Short mmCIF file of C-alpha atoms in Angstrom, two decimals:
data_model
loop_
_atom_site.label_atom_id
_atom_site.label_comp_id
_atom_site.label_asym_id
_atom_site.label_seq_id
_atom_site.Cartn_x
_atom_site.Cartn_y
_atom_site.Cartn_z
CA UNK A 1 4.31 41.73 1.16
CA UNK A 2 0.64 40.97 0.76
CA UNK A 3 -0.53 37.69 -0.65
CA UNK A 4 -1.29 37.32 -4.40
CA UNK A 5 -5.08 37.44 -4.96
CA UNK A 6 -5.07 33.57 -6.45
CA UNK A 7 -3.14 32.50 -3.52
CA UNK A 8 -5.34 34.21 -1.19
CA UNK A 9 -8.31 32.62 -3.11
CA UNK A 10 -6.68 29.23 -2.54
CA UNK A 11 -6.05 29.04 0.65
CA UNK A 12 -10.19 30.17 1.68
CA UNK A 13 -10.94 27.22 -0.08
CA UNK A 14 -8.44 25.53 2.12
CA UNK A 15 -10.65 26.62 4.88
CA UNK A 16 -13.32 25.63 3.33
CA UNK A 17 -12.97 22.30 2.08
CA UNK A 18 -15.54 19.54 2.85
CA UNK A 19 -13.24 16.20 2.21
CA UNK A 20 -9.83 15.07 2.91
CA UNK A 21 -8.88 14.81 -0.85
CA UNK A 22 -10.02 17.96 -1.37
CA UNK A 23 -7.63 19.75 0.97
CA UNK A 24 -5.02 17.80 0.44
CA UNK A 25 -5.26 18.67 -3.27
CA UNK A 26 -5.76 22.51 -2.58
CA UNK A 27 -2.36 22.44 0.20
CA UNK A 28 -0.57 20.97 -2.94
CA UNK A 29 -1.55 23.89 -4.96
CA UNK A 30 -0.80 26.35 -1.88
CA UNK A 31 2.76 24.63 -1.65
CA UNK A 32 3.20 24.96 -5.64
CA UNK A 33 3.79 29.01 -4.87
CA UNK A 34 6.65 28.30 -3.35
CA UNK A 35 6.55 31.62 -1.32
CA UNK A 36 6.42 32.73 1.82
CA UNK A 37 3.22 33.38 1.83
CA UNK A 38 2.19 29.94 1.39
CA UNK A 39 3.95 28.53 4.71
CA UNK A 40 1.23 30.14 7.08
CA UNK A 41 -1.79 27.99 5.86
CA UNK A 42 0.61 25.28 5.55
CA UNK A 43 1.22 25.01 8.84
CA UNK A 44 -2.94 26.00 9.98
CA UNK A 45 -3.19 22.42 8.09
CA UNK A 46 -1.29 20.78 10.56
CA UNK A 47 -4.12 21.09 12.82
CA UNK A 48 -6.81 19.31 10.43
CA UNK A 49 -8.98 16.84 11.77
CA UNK A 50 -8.05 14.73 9.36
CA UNK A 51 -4.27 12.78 9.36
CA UNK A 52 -3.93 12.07 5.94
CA UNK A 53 -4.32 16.18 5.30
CA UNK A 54 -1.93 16.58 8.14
CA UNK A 55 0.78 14.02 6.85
CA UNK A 56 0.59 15.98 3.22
CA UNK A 57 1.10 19.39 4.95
CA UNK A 58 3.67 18.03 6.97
CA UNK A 59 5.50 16.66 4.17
CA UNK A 60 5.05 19.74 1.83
CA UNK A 61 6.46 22.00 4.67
CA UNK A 62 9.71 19.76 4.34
CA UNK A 63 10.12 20.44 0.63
CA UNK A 64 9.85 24.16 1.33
CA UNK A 65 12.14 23.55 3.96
CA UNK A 66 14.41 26.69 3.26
CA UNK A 67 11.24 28.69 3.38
CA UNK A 68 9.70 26.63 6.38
CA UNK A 69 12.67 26.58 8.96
CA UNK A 70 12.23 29.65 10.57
CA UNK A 71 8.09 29.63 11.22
CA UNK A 72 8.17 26.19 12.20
CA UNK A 73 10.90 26.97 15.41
CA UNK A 74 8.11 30.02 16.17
CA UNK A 75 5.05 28.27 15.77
CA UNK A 76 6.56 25.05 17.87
CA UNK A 77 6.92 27.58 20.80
CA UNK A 78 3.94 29.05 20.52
CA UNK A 79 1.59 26.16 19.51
CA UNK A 80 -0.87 24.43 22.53
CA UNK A 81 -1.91 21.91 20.16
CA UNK A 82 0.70 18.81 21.26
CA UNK A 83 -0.69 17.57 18.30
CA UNK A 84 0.66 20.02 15.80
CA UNK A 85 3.83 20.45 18.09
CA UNK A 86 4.42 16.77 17.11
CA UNK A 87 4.36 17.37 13.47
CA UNK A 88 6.32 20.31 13.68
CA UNK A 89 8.88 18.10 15.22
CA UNK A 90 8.81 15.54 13.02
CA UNK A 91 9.29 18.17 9.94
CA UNK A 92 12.01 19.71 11.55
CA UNK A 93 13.53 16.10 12.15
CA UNK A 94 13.68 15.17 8.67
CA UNK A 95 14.54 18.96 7.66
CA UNK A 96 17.77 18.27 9.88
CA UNK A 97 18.81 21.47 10.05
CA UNK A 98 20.92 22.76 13.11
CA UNK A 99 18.70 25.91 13.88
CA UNK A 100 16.34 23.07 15.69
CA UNK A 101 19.26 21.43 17.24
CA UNK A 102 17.39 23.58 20.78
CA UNK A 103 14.21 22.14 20.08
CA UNK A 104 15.04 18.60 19.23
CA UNK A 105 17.59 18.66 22.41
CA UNK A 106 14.47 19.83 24.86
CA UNK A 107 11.77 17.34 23.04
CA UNK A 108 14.46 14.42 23.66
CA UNK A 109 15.32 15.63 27.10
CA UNK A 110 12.13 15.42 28.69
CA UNK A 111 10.62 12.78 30.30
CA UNK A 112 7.33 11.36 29.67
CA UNK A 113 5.23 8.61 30.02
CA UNK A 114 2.65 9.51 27.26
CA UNK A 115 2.96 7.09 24.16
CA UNK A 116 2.09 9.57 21.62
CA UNK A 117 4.83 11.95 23.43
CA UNK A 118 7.58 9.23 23.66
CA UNK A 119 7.15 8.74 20.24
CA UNK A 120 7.92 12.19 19.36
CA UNK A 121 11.07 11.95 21.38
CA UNK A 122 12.11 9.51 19.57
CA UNK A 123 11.56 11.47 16.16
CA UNK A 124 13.45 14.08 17.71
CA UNK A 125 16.63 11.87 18.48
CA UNK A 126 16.92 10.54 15.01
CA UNK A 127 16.73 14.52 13.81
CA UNK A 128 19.41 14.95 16.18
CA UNK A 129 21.17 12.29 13.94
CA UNK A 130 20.27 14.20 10.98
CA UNK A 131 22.20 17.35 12.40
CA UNK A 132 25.17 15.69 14.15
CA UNK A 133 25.86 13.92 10.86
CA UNK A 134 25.53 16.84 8.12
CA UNK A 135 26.78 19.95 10.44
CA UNK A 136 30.10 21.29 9.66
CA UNK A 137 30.52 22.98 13.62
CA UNK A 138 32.33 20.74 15.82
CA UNK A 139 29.82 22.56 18.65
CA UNK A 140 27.06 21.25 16.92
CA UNK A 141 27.98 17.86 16.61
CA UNK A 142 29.19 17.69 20.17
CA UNK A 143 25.74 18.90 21.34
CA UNK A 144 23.87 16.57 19.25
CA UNK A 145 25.84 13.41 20.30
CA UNK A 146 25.95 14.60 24.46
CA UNK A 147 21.85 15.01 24.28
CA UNK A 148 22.05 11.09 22.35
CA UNK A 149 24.52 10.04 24.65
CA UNK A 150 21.85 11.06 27.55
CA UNK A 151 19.23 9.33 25.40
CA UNK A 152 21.17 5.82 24.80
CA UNK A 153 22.44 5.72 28.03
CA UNK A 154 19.67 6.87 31.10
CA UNK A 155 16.03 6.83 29.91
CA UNK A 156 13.77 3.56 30.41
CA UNK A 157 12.13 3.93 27.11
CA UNK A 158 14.22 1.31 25.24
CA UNK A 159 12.61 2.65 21.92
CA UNK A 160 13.90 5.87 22.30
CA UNK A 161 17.65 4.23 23.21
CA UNK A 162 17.57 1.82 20.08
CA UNK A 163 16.44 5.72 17.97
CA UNK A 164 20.11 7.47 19.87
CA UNK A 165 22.19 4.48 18.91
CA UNK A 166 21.03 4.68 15.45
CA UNK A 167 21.54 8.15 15.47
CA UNK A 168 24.85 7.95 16.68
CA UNK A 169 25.98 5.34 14.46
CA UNK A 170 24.51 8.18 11.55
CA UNK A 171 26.97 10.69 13.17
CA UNK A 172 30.15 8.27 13.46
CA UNK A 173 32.62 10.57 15.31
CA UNK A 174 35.04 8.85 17.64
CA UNK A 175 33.36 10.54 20.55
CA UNK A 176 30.01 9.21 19.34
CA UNK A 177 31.68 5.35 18.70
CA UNK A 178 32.86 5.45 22.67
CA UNK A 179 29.15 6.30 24.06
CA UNK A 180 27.95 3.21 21.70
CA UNK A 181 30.89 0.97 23.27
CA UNK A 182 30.17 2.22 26.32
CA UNK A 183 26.21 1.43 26.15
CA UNK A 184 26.83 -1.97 25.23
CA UNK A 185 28.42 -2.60 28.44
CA UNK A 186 25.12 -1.55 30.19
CA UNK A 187 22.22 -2.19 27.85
CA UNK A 188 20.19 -4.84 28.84
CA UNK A 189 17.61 -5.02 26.29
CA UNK A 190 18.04 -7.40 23.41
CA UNK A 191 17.31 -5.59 20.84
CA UNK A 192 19.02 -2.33 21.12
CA UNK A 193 21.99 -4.66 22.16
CA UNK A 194 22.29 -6.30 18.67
CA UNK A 195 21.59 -2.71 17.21
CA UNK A 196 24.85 -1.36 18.97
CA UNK A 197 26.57 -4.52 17.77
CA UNK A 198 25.69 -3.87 14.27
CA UNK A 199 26.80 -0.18 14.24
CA UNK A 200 29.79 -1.06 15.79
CA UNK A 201 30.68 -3.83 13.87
CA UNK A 202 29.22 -2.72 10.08
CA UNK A 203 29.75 0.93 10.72
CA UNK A 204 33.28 1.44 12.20
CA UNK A 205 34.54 -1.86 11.98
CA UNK A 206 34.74 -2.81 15.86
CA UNK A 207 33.08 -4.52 18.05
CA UNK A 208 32.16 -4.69 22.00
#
């Protein structure tokens, strides 16, 4: 289907714009189509220089999240920008929906030392929350709560451990209540220890 003539009109002046405010008024007015055709520059915004452009585009690509989905899983494989990968993730984290369940399991799964990067791992685990907790597929949920089980209970990065338990806690299965027993056991930073406490204690009424 080709793009409308105003829309295509809009988004050149997208490309075109001189300030921040600027674009990030014109990707409100590109969003406002609600259409397909407005997702493509959407996500070109992603690479502005700018991150207050990048934040809005990010955010407006949630809302259109049932228009959204399916580009964003394509354009996170294809991307070489880490930068825009990292906003793709953290759309699709919030979006929650179990079509990135792949994505979210690799970003968590990987090992890095990169701030920036363990950051976005952590993003990811909390989307993994997201899924586990809304999905009606008992093959979902397992996968999301075995990748958050790996999360709570190997990696050094005790940021990205205190983002599983909380994500597990979200999810609240039996299956996901033993891993956050069984954490507490071996958890030896402070903080994430009182955060499995209080899911344990306020969430399912037990305790370690």
């Amino acid at each position: 289907m080709r793009v409308s003539d105003s829309l295509e009109n809009i988004i050149e002046q997208l490309r075109a714009s001189s300030t921040p405010a600027e674009a990030i008024a014109i990707i409100e007015a590109i969003a406002a189509y609600r259409t397909p055709d407005a997702i493509p520059p959407l996500i070109e915004a992603l690479s502005h220089h700018h991150p207050g452009v990048r934040a809005v585009a990010t955010s407006q690509l949630i809302q259109l999240a049932s228009l959204s989905l399916e580009a964003l899983i394509s354009t996170y494989y294809t991307a070489t920008d880490q930068g825009v990968q990292a906003h793709i993730i953290q759309a699709l984290a919030q979006i929650g929906d179990c079509q990135a369940i792949a994505i979210l399991e690799e970003v968590v799964g990987v090992s890095v030392a990169n701030h920036c990067q363990g950051n976005v791992r952590r993003i990811a685990a909390r989307g993994l929350g997201k899924i586990g907790s809304t999905a009606i597929d008992a093959q979902i949920i397992h996968r999301a709560v075995d990748k958050l089980s790996w999360a709570l209970l190997s990696p050094e990065d005790w940021a990205l451990r205190y983002a599983a338990a909380l994500s597990l806690a979200e999810i609240g299965t039996q299956e996901a209540i033993a891993v956050l027993q069984q954490a507490l056991t071996q958890e030896s930073d402070r903080v994430v220890q009182i955060r499995i406490r209080m899911a344990l204690a306020e969430k399912f009424g037990v305790g370690g």
